[in-house]
Each structure stands twice: as C-alpha cells, then as structure tokens.
Coordinates of C-alpha atoms and ligand atoms in Angstrom, one line a residue:
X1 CA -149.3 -93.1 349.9
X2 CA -152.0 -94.5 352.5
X3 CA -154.7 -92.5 353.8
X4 CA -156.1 -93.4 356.6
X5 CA -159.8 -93.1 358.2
X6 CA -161.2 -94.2 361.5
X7 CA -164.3 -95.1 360.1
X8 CA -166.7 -95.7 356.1
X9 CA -168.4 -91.8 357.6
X10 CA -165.3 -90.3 358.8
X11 CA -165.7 -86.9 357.3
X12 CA -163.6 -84.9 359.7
X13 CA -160.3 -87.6 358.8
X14 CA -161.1 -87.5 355.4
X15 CA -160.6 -83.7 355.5
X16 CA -157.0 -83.4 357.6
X17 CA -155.4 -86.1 355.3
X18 CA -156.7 -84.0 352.0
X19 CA -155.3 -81.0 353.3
X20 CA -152.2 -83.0 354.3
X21 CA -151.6 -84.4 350.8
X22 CA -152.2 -80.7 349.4
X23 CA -149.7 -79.5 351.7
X24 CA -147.2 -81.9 350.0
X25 CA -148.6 -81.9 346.9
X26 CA -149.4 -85.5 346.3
X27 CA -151.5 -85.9 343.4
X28 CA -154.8 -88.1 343.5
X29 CA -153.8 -91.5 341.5
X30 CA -150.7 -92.0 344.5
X31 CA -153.4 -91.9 347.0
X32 CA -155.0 -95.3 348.4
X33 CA -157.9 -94.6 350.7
X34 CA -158.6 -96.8 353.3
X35 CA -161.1 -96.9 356.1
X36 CA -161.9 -98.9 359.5
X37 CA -160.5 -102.1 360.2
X38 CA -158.1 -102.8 356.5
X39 CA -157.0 -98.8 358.4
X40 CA -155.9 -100.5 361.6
X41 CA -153.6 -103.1 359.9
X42 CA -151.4 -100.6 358.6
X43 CA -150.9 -98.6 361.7
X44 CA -147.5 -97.7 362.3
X45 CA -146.9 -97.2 358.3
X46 CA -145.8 -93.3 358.1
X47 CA -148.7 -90.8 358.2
X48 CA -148.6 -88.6 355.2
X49 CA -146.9 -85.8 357.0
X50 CA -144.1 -87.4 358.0
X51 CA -140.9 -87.1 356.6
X52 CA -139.0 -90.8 357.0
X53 CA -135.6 -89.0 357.7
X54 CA -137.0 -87.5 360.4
X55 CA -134.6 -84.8 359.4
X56 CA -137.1 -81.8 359.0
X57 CA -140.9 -81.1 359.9
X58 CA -143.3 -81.0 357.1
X59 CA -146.9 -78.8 357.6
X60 CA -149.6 -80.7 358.1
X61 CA -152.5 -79.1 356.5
X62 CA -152.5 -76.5 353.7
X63 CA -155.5 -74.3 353.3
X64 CA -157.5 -74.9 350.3
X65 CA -160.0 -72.5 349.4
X66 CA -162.9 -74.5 347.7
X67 CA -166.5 -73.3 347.0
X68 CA -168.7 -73.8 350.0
X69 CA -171.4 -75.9 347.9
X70 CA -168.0 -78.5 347.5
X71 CA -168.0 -79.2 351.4
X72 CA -171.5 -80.1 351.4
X73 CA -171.0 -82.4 348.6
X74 CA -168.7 -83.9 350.3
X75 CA -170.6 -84.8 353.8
X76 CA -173.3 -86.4 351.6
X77 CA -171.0 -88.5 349.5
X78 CA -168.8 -89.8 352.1
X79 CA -171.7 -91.5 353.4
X80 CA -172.1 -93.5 349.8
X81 CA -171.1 -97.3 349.9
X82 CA -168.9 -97.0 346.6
X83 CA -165.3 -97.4 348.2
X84 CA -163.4 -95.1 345.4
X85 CA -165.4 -92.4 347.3
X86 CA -162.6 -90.8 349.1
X87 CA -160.7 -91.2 345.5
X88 CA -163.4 -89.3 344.2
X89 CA -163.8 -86.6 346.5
X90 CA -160.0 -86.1 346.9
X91 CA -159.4 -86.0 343.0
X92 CA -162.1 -83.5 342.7
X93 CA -160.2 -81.5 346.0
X94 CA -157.1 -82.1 343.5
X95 CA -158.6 -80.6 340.4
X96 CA -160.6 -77.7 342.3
X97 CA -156.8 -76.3 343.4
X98 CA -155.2 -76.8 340.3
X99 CA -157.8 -76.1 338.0
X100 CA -159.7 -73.4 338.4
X101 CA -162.3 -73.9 335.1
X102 CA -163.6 -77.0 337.0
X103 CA -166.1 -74.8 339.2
X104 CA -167.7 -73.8 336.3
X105 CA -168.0 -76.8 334.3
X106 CA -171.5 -78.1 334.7
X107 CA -170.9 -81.6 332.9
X108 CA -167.5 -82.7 334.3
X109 CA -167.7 -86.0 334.2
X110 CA -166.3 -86.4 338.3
X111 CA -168.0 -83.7 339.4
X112 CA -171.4 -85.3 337.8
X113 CA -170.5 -88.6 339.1
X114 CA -170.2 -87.1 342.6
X115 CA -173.1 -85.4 342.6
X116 CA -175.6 -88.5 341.5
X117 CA -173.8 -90.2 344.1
X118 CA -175.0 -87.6 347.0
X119 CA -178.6 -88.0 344.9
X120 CA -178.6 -91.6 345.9
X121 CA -177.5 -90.8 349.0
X122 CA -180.1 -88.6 349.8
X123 CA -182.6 -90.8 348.3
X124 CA -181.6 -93.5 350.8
X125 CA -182.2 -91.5 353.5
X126 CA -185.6 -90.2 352.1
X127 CA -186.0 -94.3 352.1
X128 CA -185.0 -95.1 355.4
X129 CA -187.7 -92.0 356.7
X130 CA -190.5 -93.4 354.7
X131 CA -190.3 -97.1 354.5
X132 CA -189.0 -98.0 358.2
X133 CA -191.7 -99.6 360.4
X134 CA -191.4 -99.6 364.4
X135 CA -193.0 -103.3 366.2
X136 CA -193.6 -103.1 369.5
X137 CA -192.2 -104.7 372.0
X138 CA -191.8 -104.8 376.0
X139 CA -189.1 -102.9 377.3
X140 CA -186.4 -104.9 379.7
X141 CA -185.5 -102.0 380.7
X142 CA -188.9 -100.2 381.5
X143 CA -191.1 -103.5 383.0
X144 CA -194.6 -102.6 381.6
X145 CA -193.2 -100.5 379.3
X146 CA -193.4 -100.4 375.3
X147 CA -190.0 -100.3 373.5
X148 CA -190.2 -99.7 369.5
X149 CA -188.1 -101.6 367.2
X150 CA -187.7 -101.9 363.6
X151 CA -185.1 -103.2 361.3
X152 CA -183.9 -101.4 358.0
X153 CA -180.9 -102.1 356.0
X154 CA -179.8 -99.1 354.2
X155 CA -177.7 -98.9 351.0
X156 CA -175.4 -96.3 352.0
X157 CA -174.4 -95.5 355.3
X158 CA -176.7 -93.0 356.4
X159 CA -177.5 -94.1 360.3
X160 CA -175.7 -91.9 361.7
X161 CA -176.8 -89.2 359.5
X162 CA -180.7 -89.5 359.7
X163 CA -180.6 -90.6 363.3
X164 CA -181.3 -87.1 364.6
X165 CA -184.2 -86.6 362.6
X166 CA -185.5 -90.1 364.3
X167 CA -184.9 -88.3 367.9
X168 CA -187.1 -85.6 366.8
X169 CA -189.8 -87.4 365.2
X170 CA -190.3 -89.8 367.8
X171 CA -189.3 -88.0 370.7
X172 CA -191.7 -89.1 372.9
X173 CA -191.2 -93.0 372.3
X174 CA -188.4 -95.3 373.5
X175 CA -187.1 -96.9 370.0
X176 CA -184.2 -98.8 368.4
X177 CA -183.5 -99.5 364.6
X178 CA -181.8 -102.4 363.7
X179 CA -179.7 -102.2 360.7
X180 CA -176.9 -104.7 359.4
X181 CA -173.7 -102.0 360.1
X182 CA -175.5 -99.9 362.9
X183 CA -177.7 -99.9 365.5
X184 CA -179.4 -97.2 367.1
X185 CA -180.9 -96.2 370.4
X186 CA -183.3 -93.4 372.1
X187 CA -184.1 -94.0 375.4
X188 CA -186.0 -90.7 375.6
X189 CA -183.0 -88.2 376.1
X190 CA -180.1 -89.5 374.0
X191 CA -179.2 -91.3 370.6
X192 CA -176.4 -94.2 372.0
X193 CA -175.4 -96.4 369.2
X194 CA -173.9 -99.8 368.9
X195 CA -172.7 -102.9 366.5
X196 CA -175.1 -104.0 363.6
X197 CA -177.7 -106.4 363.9
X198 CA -179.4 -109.1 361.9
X199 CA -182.8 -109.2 360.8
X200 CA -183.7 -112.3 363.2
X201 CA -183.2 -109.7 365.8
X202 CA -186.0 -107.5 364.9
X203 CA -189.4 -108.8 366.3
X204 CA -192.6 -110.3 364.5
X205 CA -195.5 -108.3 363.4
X206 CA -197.5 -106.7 366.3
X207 CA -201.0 -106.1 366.7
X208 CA -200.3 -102.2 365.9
X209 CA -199.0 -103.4 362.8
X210 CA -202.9 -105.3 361.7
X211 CA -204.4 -101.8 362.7
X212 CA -202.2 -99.8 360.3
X213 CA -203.0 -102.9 357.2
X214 CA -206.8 -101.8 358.1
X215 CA -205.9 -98.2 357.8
X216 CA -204.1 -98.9 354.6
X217 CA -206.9 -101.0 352.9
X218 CA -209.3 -98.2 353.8
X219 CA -207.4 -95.3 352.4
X220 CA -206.1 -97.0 349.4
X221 CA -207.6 -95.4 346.2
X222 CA -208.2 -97.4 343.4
X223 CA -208.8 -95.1 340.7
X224 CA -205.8 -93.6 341.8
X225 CA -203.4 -96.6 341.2
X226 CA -199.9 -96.1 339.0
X227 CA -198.5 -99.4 339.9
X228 CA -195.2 -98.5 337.5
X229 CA -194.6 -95.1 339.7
X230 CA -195.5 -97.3 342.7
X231 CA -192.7 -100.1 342.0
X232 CA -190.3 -96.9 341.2
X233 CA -190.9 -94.7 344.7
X234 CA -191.1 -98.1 346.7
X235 CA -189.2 -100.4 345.0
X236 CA -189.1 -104.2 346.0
X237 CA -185.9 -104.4 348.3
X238 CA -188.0 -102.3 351.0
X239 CA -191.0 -104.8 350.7
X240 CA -190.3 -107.4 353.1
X241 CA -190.1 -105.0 356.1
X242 CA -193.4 -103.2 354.9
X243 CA -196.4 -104.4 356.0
X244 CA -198.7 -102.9 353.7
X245 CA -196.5 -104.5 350.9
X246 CA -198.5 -107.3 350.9
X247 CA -202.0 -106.2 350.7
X248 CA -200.7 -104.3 347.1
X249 CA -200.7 -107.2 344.8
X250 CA -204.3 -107.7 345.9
X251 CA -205.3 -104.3 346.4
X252 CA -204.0 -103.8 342.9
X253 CA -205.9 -107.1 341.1
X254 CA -208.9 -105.8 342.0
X255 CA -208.2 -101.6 341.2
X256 CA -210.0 -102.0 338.0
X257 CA -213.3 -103.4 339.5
X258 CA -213.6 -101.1 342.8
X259 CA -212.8 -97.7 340.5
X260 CA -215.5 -99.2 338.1
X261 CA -218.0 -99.1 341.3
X262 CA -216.8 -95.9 342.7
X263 CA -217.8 -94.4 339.2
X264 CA -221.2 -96.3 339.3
X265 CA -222.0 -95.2 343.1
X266 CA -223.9 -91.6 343.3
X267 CA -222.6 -89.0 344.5
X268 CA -222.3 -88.3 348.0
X269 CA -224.0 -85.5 349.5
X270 CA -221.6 -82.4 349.5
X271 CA -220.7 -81.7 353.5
X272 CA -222.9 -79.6 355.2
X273 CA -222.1 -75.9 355.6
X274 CA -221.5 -74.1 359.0
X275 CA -224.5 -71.5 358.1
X276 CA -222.3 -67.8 358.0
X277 CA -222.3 -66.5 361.0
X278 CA -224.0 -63.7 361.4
X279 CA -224.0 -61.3 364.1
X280 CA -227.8 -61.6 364.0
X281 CA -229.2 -60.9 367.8
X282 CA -227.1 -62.2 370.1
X283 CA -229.6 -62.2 372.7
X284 CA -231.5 -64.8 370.9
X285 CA -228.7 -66.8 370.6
X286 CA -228.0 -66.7 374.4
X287 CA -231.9 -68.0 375.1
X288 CA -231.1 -70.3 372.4
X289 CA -228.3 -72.1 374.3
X290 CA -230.4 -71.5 377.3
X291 CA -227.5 -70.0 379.4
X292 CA -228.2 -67.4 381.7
X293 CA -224.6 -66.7 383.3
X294 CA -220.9 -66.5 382.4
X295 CA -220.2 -69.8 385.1
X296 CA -223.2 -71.8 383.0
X297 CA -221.1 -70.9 379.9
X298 CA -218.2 -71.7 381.0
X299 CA -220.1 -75.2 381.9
X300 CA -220.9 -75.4 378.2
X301 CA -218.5 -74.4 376.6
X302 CA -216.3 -77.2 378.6
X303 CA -218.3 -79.7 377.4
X304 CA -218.5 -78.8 373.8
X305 CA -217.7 -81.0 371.2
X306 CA -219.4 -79.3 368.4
X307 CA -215.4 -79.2 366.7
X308 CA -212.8 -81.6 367.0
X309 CA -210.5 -78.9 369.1
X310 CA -212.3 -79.4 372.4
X311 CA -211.2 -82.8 372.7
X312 CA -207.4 -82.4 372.9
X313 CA -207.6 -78.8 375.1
X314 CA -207.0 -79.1 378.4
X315 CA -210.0 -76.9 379.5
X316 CA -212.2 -74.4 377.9
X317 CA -210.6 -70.8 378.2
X318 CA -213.5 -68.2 378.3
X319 CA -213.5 -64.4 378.3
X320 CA -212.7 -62.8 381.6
X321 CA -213.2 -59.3 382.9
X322 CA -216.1 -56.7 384.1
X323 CA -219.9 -57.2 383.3
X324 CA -220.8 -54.2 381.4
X325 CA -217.4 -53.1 380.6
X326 CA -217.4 -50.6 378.0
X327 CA -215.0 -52.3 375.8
X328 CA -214.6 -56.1 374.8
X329 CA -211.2 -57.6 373.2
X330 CA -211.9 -60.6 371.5
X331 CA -208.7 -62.5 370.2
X332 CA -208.5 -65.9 368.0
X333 CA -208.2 -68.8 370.6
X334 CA -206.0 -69.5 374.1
X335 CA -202.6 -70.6 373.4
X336 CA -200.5 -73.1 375.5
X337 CA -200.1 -70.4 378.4
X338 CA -203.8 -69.7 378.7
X339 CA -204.8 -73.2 377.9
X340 CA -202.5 -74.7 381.0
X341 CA -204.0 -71.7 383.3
X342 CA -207.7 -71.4 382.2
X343 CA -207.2 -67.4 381.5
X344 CA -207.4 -65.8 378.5
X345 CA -204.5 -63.4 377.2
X346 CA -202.0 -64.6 380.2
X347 CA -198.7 -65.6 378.0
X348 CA -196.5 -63.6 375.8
X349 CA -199.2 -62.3 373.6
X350 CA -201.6 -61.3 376.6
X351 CA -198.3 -59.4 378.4
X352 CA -198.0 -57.4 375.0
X353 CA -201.7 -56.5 375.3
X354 CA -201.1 -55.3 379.0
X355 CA -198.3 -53.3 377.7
X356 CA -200.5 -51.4 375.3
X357 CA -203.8 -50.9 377.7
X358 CA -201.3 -49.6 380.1
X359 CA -200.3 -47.3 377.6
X360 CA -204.3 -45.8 376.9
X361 CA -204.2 -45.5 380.5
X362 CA -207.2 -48.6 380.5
X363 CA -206.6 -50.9 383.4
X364 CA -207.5 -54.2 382.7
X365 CA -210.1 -55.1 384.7
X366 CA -211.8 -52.1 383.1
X367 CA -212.1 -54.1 380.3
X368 CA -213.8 -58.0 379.1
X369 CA -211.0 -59.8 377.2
X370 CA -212.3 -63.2 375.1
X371 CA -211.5 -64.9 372.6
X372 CA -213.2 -66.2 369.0
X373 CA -212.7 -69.8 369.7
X374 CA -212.9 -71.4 373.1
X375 CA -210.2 -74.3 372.8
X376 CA -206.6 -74.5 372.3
X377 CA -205.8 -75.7 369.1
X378 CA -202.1 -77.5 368.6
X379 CA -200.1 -79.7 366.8
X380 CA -197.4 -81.7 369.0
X381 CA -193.7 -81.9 367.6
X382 CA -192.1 -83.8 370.1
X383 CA -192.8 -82.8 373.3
X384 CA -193.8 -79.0 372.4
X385 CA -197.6 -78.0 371.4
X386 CA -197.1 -76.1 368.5
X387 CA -200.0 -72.9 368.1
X388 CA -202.3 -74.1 364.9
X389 CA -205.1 -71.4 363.7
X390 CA -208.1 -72.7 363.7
X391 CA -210.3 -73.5 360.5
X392 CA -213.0 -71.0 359.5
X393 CA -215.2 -74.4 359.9
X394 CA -214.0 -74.6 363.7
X395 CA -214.2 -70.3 364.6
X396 CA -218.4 -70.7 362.9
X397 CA -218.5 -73.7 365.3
X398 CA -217.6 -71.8 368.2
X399 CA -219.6 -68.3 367.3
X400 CA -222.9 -68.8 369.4
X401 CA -220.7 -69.0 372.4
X402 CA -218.7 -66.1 371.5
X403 CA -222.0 -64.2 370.7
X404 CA -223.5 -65.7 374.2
X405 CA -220.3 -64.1 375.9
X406 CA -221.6 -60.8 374.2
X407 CA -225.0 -60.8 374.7
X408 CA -224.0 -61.4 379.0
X409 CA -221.8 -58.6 379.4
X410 CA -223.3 -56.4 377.0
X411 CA -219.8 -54.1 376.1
X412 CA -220.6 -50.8 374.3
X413 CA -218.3 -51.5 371.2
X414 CA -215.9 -54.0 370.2
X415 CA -212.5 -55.0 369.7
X416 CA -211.2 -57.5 367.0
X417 CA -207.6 -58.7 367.5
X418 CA -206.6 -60.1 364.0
X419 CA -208.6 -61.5 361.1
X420 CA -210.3 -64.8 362.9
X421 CA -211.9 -62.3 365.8
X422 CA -212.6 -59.5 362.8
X423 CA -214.5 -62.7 360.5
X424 CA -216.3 -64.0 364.0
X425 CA -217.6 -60.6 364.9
X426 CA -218.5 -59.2 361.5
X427 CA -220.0 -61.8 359.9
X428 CA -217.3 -61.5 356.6
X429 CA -213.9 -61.7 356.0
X430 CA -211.9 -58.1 357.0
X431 CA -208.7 -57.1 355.5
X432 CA -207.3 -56.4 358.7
X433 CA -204.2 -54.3 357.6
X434 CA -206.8 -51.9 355.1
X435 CA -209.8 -51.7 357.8
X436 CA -207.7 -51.4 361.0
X437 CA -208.2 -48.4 363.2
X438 CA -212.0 -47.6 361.9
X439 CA -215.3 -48.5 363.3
X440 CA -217.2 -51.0 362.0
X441 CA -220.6 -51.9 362.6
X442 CA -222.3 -55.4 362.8
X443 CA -226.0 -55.5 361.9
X444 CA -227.2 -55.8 365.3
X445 CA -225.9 -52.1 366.1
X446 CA -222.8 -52.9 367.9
X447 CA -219.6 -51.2 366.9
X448 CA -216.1 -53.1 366.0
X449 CA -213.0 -51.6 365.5
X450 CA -210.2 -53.9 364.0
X451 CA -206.6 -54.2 364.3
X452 CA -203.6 -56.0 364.9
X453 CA -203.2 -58.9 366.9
X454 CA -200.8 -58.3 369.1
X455 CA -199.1 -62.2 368.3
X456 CA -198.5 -60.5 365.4
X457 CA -196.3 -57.6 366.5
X458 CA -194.4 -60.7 368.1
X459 CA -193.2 -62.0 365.4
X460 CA -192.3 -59.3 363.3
X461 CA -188.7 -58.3 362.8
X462 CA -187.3 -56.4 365.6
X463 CA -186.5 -53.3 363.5
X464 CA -190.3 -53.2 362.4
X465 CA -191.8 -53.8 366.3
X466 CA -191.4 -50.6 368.2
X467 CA -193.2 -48.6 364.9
X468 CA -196.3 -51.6 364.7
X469 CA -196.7 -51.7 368.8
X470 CA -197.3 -47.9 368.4
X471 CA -199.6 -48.2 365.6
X472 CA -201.7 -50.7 367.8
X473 CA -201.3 -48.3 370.7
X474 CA -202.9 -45.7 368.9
X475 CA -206.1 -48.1 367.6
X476 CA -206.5 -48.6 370.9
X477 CA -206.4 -45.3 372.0
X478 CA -208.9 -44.8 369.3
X479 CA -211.1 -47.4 370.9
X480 CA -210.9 -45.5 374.2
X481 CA -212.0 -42.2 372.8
X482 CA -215.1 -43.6 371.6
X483 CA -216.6 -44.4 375.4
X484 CA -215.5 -40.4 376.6
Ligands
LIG501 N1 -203.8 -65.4 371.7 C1 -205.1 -65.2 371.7 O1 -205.7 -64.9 370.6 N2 -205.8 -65.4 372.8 C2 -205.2 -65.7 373.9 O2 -205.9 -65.8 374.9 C3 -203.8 -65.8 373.9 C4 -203.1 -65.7 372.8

C-alpha cells in the first residue's frame, strides 16, 4: 500500500492517510510512505480508500483516540530528515490502537527513537535561531532601502516551522533567509516563501558584520572559556556562516595569557551608589536645581540625561494639576499613552484612577497627579513598546525632580501609587500590600498614605477586580478625610 504526501512537512496528509489505513486496518510493515515529487509519479495508483472493484464504498478515516502529547510528537518529527519517519510515526499510531500498554512504557524502543528525533528537531531550530546571521543588502525593491539576507542550511526541515518566530523577531526589518530546500521572505507584513537557494546567492560580509566581530572581541571572556562545551553548543557545520567563528581560534590561543592579566589588574572601583534618597527638604533641593516654576521644570526635566530612560522617551511627562492642591498622586512613570500625549495618568491606568476619584467625589483638577520617574521606560517587541519598570538606580536618578515637583505645589499629604512611588517618597522600601491604607510620614513632616496602583487592579483576574477597585476606593476615600 502507497501513502502519499504533498510534501517532506505535510502533517495534515500524513494524518488523513493514517486514519485511512486504520479504517481498513492495514498494519504498518504494508505501508510505503512517500512524499513530494517520487508522490507525483504514482498518481493515478489507487488511494488507500478505494476499493479496486469499485463495487462498494469504504470510510475514509477512522477515529483514533491517541494521547494528546502523541499529536505533538508527531508535528515535531515530521519535520526530521530521516525518511522512515512517517513509518515511524504510523507504526507508533499502529501500536497506540492496538496496544494499549505502549502509553505507559517509558523505554519503548520506537517511542524513544521518536522522541530523540523531535530533540534533534528542536535543537535544529534552537540552531537556526541562534547561529543565523542577516548581511545587508540594497533592496530592488525599496531603492535606498536595506534588505537583510542570510543563508542557513538546516538539518531538518524546520523553515517553515521557525519562520514565524523570524516575523516576530524582526518585524520591523525587510529580510530573506536562504536555505538549500527553502527560501523565505518578509517584506514587512507577510512571510511569502519560494524554491531553495545556494549559498553563492547569499551576499559577502557587510560592514555591520566588522561592527558585531568588534562587539564580540570586546565581550569575549577569557577566564570564562570552555572550548569543549563551546565546540558542543556551536559545533563546526554552523561555522562558516558565523562571523565571529573566526576570531575563536585566536581569541582562544591567547585565553590563558589575558585571564592571567585580568587576575594581575586591581580591582576596579565598585560603581558608585545613587546616595538613598531621602525626603530630606525638598525645598533645598528645588534651590538646588535652581528651578523656580513647574514650566522651568518641565525645561529640565526634558533635557535630563542623568539615566539612560530619557533618551529613548518621546518627551518628559511631568505632574499636572492645581498649585496648592491638597492632595498629590504620584505614580511610577508615564506609559506609552501619556508618553505620546505629554500628560500624566491619560491611558488605561489613568481612566481607572478617574474612575475612583469620581467615586470620593474628588474632581480631578482638585488634585496634582505625578509620577516617580519622568520618562517612559520600554522595551520594543516588534512594532509595540512594551511597559519596563524602572531600576531603583533610575527612580533615585529622577527623585530631586520629583521632590522639586513637591516643594512647587506644596500638597498637604501624599499619595503613593505602588511600591516605586511608595520607595521615592519614603525614602525605604514599603510593603505596599501590609502598609496600604495608613499614613505614613516622611522626615520632613509631610504625610504619605500608600496603596495600590491602579495598573495593578488591571491586571488582576476579573473575578478578583471589582473587590481590589473597592479596596483602592476606600484608601482613597481615606485620603480625602484627612483634608476635612
Ligand atoms: N502609570 C503611571 O504610573 N503613570 C502614568 O502616568 C500612567 C501609567
């Protein structure tokens, strides 16, 4: 009996034909496998649901009720190169129906072949992620464009398989991978794919590529060096398409004499510490930064570079609100919303805070609402800017301006949204769940009551929200009564 596939991946084929040949019980050593193009020769043979009579209709598919953790065996294993595969997999179908003591044999000897093939299957792929190098070239179809190429050649065939975690790792970037069965395209919006190519196709080193072997010289440790584990995680096939490759052999020869000079060099001088802040006088700090109005602070606080954040916000987001008001929300740091629109507490978090003044009957202009940290801080996955906290380093960094904000509109007490404003304002770390809902006071007098912030009663489970969003409600009512 033939079995026939459209293609070496063609998991979905693989899968009518097996329950086809279960229907009519055809055992596994009459089965010949056959995929692609030696497929296509044998076209008009009978499928394995026909009957050659013609006289009566056979089922075509039989249900075959197999442990879930077998179907996911089998999407990684049809992608192996071994071309008893479908054998495999089909014998194992075979013995799963028919003998039910198989699930719970740990050392079959098919079921542990199988599964060392998906390892190697999955290591390939790990390969392919870690080893594969874009070049640079222009793009035809973009003039004055960059297009990003790289060639890889795979054990297994795994393209089609990894090719979506390419599209979301290089979203942003125009790229094709060249690989000897495959190739591979994202022009920005969709994965196309197309013949194989040869390596002669891929292009030459680029300057990126001298960059990166500077990079890699730089950070390579010497004392760290285990060339055996080294060969074993990168082993020689991938070499030629790595560019680092060959700085290793030298990098290596001379490991022994750079670690012997690291250990002779003294020790460098530990990195200085942010001194604590301290809620000392913020008055003092405001002369200190010599800034006399909330516009001059905003001035400053745009140009700051005293942490890395400022540099990849779009614009400073400052506190906003009445001079004098009696009450002063200070949250962690803008996010994407308020970093686009240069107001504090404007997207999903700020609507929730609304919500809840609304609810104490405090209007929000009534009130000053900052922030501990002036900047947006992000990490970008593909296109999106992903929310980061930010360091304790980064929140010290930013405290005089926070203070500054203070010391101008000179609020009666305090409120700390979360543990970064609660740390800024107090001067220590607060358990924010044990000290919520009390007053707290800082050592210059001003009182701070803690709780919740309210990004945090945005991602709790649905169930819990409604229960937490009154809890917060009622801090902040608590807040209220203080002023009368
Ligand atoms: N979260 C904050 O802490 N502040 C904002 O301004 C918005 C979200």
């Amino acid at each position: 009996m033939h079995a026939r596939l459209s293609g070496q991946t063609d998991l979905l084929g693989f899968r009518n034909e097996a329950r086809a040949l279960l229907a009519h019980q055809v055992p596994p050593d009459e089965v010949q496998w056959e995929t692609g193009s030696e497929a296509e020769a044998d076209l008009f043979a009978s499928p394995p649901g026909a009957d050659p009579s013609g006289a009566r209709s056979i089922p075509k598919a039989a249900t075959a009720i197999v442990p879930a953790s077998f179907l996911r065996l089998c999407e990684v294993v049809v992608l192996h190169h071994d071309p008893q595969r479908f054998s495999l997999l089909y014998r194992l179908l075979w013995r799963l129906v028919h003998e039910p003591t198989l699930r719970n044999d740990p050392i079959d000897p098919d079921m542990l072949l199988a599964q060392q093939m998906a390892q190697s299957v999955r290591r390939d792929m790990h390969k392919m992620k870690a080893f594969l190098r874009f070049r640079q070239v222009a793009d035809d179809e973009h003039p004055g464009e960059v297009l990003h190429v790289a060639w890889f050649e795979p054990t297994h065939h795994i393209v089609e398989a990894v090719a979506p975690w390419f599209a979301r790792r290089f979203t942003t970037m125009r790229w094709a991978i060249l690989t000897p069965e495959r190739s591979l395209r994202w022009d920005g919006s969709q994965l196309l794919f197309g013949p194989g190519g040869r390596r002669a196709d891929a292009p030459p080193p680029d300057a990126g590529e001298q960059l990166w072997l500077t990079y890699y010289q730089s950070v390579f440790n010497p004392a760290r060096l285990k060339l055996d584990t080294m060969r074993k995680e990168m082993p020689r096939k991938y070499w030629p398409d790595l560019p680092e490759a060959q700085l290793i052999d030298g990098l290596a020869a001379q490991a022994q004499q750079r670690s012997g000079q690291m250990i002779e060099r003294p020790a460098s001088e530990p990195q200085r510490r942010i001194p604590r802040p301290v809620a000392a006088d913020p008055v003092v700090t405001l002369h200190r930064d010599g800034i006399r109005s909330l516009e001059e602070l905003k001035a400053a606080t745009m140009r700051c570079r005293e942490c890395p954040i400022g540099e990849h916000a779009t614009q400073s987001v400052n506190g906003e609100g009445r001079l004098h008001a009696p009450l002063m929300f200070v949250g962690e740091q803008p996010g994407d919303q308020e970093d686009l629109q240069g107001h504090p507490f404007v997207g999903p978090a700020g609507q929730l805070l609304d919500r809840a003044l609304a609810a104490v009957d405090v209007p929000r202009d009534a009130v000053f609402v900052s922030n501990a940290v002036k900047h947006f801080k992000f990490e970008l996955r593909g296109k999106r800017r992903i929310h980061k906290s930010p360091s304790q380093r980064e929140a010290a960094a930013c405290l005089h301006w926070l203070e500054d904000e203070i010391a101008l509109v000179k609020p009666k007490a305090l409120v700390a949204l979360g543990a970064t404003a609660a740390r800024s304002l107090m001067g220590r770390p607060v358990a924010v769940t044990a000290e919520r809902g009390r007053w707290l006071e800082r050592p210059d007098g001003l009182k701070v009551l803690v709780t919740l912030h309210p990004s945090a009663l945005l991602r709790m489970p649905a169930e819990d929200r409604e229960a937490a969003f009154a809890a917060f409600v009622a801090d902040l009512r608590h807040a209220r009564a203080l002023l009368g």
